PDB file of C-alpha atoms in Angstrom:
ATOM      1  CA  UNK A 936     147.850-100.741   8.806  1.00 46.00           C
ATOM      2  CA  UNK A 937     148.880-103.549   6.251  1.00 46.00           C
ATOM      3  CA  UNK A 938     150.643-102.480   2.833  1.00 48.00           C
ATOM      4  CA  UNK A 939     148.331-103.694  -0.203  1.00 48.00           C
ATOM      5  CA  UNK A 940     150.608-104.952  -3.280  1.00 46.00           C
ATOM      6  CA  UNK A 941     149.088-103.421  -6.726  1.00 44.00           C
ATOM      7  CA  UNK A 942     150.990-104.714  -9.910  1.00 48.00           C
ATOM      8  CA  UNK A 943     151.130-102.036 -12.848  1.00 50.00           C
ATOM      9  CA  UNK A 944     151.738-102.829 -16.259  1.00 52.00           C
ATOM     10  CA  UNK A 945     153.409 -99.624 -18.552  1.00 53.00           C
ATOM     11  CA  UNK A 946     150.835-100.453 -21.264  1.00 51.00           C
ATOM     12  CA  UNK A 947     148.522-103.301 -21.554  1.00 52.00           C
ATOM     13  CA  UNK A 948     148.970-103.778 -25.516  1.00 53.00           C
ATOM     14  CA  UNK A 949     153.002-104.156 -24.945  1.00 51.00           C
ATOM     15  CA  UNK A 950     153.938-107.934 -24.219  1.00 52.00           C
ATOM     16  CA  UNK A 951     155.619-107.290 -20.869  1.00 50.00           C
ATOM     17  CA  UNK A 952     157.913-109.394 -19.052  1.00 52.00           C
ATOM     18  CA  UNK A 953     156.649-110.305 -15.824  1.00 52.00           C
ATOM     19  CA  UNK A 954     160.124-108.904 -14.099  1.00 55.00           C
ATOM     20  CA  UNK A 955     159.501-105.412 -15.513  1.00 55.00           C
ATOM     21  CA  UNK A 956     156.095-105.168 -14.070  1.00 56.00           C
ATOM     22  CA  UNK A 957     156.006-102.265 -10.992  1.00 62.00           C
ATOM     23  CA  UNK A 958     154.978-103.153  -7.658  1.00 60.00           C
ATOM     24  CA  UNK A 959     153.258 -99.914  -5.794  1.00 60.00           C
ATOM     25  CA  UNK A 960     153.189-100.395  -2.173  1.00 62.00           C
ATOM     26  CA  UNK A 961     149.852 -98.473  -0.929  1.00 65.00           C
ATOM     27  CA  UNK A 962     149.898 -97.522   2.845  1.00 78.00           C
ATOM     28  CA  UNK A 963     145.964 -96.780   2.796  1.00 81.00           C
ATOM     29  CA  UNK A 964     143.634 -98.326   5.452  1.00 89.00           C
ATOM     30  CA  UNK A 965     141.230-101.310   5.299  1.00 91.00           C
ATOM     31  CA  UNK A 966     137.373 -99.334   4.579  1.00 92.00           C
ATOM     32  CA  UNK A 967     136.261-100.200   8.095  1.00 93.00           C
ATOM     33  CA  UNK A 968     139.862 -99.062   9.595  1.00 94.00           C
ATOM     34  CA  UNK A 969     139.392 -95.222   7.447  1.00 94.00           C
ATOM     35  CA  UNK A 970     135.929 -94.955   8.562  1.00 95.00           C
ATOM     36  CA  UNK A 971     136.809 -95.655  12.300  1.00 95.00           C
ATOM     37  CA  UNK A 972     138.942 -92.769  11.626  1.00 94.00           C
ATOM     38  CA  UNK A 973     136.929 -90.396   9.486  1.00 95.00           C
ATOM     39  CA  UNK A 974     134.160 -90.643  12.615  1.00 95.00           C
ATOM     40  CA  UNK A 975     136.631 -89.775  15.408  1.00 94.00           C
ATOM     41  CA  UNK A 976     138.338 -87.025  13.535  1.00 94.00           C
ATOM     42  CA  UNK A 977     134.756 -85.700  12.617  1.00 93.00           C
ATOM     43  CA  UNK A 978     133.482 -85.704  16.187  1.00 94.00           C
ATOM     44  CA  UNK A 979     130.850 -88.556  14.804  1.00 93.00           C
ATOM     45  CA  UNK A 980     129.886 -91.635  17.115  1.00 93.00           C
ATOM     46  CA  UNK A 981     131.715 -94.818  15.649  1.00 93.00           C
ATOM     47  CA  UNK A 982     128.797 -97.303  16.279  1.00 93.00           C
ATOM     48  CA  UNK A 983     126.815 -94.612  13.957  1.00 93.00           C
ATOM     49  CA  UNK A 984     129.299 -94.791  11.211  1.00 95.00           C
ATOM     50  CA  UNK A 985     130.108 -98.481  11.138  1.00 95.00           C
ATOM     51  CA  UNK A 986     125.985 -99.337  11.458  1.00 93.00           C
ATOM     52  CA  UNK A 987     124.938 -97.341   8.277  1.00 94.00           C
ATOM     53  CA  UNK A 988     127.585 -98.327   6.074  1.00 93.00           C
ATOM     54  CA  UNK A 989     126.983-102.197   7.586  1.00 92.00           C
ATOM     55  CA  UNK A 990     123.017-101.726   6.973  1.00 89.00           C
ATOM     56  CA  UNK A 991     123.242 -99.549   3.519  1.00 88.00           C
ATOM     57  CA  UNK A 992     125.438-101.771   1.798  1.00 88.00           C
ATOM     58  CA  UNK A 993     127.241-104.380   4.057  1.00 89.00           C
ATOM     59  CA  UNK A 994     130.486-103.045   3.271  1.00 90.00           C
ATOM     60  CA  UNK A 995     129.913-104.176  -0.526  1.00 88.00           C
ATOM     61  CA  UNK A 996     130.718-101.852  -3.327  1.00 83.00           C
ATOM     62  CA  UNK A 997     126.618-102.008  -4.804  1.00 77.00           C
ATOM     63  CA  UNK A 998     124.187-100.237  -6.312  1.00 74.00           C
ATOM     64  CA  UNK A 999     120.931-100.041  -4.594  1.00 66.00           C
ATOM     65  CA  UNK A1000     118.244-102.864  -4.847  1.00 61.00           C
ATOM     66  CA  UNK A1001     115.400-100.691  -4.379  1.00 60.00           C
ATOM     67  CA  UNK A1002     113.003-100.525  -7.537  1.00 59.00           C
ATOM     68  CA  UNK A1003     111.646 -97.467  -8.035  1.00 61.00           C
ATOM     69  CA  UNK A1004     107.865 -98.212  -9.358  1.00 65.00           C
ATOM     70  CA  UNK A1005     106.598 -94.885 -10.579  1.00 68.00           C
ATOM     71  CA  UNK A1006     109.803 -93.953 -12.120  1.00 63.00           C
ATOM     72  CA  UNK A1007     110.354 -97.649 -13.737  1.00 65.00           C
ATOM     73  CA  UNK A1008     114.247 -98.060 -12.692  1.00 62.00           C
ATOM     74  CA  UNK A1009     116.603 -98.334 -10.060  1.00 64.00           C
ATOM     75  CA  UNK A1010     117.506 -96.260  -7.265  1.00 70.00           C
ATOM     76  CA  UNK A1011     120.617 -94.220  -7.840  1.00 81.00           C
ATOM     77  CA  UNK A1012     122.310 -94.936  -4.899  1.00 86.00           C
ATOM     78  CA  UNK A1013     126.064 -96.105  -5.139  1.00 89.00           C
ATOM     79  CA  UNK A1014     128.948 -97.537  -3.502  1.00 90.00           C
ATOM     80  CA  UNK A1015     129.138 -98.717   0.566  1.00 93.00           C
ATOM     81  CA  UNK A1016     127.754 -95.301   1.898  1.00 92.00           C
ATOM     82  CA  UNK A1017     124.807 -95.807  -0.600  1.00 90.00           C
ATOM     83  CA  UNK A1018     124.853 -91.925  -2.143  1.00 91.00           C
ATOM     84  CA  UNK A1019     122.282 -90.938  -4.523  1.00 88.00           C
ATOM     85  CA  UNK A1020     123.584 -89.256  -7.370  1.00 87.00           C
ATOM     86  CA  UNK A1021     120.054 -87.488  -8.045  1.00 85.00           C
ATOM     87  CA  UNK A1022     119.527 -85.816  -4.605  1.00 88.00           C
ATOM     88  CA  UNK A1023     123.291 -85.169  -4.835  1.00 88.00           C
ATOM     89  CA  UNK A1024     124.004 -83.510  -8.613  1.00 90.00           C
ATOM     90  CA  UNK A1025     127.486 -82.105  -7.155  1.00 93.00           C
ATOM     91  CA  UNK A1026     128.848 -86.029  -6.498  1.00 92.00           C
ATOM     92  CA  UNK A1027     129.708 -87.754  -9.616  1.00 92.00           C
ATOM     93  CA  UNK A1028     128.893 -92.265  -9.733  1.00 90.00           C
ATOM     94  CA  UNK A1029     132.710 -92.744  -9.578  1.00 91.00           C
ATOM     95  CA  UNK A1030     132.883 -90.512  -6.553  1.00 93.00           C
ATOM     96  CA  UNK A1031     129.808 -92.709  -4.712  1.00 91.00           C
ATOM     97  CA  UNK A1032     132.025 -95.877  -5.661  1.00 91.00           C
ATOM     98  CA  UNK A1033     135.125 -94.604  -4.364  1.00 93.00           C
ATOM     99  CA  UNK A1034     135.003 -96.480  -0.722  1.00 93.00           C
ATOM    100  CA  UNK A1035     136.900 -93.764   1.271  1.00 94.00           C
ATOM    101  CA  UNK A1036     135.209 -90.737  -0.611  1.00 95.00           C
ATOM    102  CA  UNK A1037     131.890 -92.258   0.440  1.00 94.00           C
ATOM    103  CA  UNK A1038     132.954 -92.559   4.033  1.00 95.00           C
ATOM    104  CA  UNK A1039     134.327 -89.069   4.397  1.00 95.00           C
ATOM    105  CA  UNK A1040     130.972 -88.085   3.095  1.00 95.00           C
ATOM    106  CA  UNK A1041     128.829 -89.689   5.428  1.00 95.00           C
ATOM    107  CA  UNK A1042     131.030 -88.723   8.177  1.00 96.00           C
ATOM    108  CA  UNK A1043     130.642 -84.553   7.240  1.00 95.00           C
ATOM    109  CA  UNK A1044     126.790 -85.112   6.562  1.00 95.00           C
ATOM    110  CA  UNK A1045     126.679 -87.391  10.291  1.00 95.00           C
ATOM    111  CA  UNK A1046     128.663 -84.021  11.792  1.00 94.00           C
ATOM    112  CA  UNK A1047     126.693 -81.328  10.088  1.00 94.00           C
ATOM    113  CA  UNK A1048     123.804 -83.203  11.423  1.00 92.00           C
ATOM    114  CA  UNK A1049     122.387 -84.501   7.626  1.00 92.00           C
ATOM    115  CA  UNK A1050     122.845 -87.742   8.513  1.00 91.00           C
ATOM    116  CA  UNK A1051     118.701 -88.586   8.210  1.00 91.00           C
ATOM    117  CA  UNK A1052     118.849 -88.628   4.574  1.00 90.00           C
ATOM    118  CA  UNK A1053     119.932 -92.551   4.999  1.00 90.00           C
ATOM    119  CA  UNK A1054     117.416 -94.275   5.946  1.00 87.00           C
ATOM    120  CA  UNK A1055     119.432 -96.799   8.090  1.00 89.00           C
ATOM    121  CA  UNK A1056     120.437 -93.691  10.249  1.00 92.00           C
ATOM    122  CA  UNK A1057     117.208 -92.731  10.871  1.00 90.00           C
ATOM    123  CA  UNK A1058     115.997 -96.613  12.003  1.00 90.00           C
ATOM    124  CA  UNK A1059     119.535 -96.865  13.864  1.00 89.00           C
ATOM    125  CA  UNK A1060     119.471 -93.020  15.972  1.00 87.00           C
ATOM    126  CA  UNK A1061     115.896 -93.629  16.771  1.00 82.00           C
ATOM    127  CA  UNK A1062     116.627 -97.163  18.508  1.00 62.00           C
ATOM    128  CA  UNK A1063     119.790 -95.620  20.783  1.00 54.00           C
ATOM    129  CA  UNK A1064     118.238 -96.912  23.614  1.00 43.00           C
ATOM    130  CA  UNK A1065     118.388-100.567  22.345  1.00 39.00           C
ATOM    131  CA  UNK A1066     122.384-101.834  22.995  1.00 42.00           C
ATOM    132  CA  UNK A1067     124.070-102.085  19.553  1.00 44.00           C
ATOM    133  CA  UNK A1068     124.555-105.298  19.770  1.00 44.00           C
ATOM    134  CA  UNK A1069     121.478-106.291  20.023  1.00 45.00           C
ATOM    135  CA  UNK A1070     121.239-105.409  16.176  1.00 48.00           C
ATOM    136  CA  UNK A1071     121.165-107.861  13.087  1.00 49.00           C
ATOM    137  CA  UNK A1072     121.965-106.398   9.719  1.00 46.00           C
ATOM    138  CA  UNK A1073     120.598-108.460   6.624  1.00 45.00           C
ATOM    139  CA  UNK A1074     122.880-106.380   4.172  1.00 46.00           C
ATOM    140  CA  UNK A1075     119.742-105.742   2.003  1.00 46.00           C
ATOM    141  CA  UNK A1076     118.655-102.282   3.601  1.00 47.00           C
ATOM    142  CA  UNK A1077     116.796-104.042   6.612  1.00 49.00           C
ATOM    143  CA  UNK A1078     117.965-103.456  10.151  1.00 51.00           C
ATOM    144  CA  UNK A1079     116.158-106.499  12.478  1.00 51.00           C
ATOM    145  CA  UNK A1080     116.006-106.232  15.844  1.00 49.00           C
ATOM    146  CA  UNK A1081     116.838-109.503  17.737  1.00 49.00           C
ATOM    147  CA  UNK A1082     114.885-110.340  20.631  1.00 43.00           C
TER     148      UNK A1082
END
């Protein structure tokens, strides 16, 4: 686990020395690190985990791509796990952004066996008989499967 440095200034309108600027040490996991850990606590295959976070959002903070046609905007999906704050009133858009509240949340939907509603999950569970690495992940949503 490496330390990450965050500098915090007492108030940004204040003209503040640079020596009496506070340095807090934070002892939290890389994303990828957490959500090798969320899955094994949560009784979740890894590969499962790490694929439809890599295939949602390639690890990038985002909102959706998708265009919705009918409805003339946007999906509503947010953040790495890609949660849509429609289908999910009781999660908040700063909550989908927040990278390790997003993993814990796909991990408990994976274990209580919700994990369908992405749709990565569903192309990634129904090729289990294909060797994982065997897949290619454009980042965009698409899973393609290398011959």
């Amino acid at each position: 686990m490496i330390p990450r440095a965050v500098a915090i200034a007492p108030n940004s309108t204040q003209n503040v020395p640079l020596t009496s600027v506070k340095v807090v040490i934070s002892t939290l996991p890389t994303p990828k690190i957490y959500a090798r850990q969320q899955a094994i606590m949560g009784g979740v295959d890894i590969k499962i985990v790490l694929s439809v976070i890599k295939c949602e959002s390639n690890w990038k903070n985002i909102q959706s791509n998708l265009y919705n046609k009918r409805r003339k905007h946007r999906e509503m999906s947010f953040g790495i796990a890609q949660i849509n704050v429609l289908a999910h009133p009781n999660i908040t858009k700063a909550e989908a952004y927040d990278k390790y509240f997003s993993i814990r949340y796909l991990v408990s939907e994976v274990a209580s066996g919700r994990g369908r509603q992405w749709t990565c999950y569903r192309i990634i569970t129904k090729k289990r008989t294909v060797q994982y690495s065997r897949f290619s992940f454009s980042g965009g949503g698409r899973i393609i499967l290398r011959q």
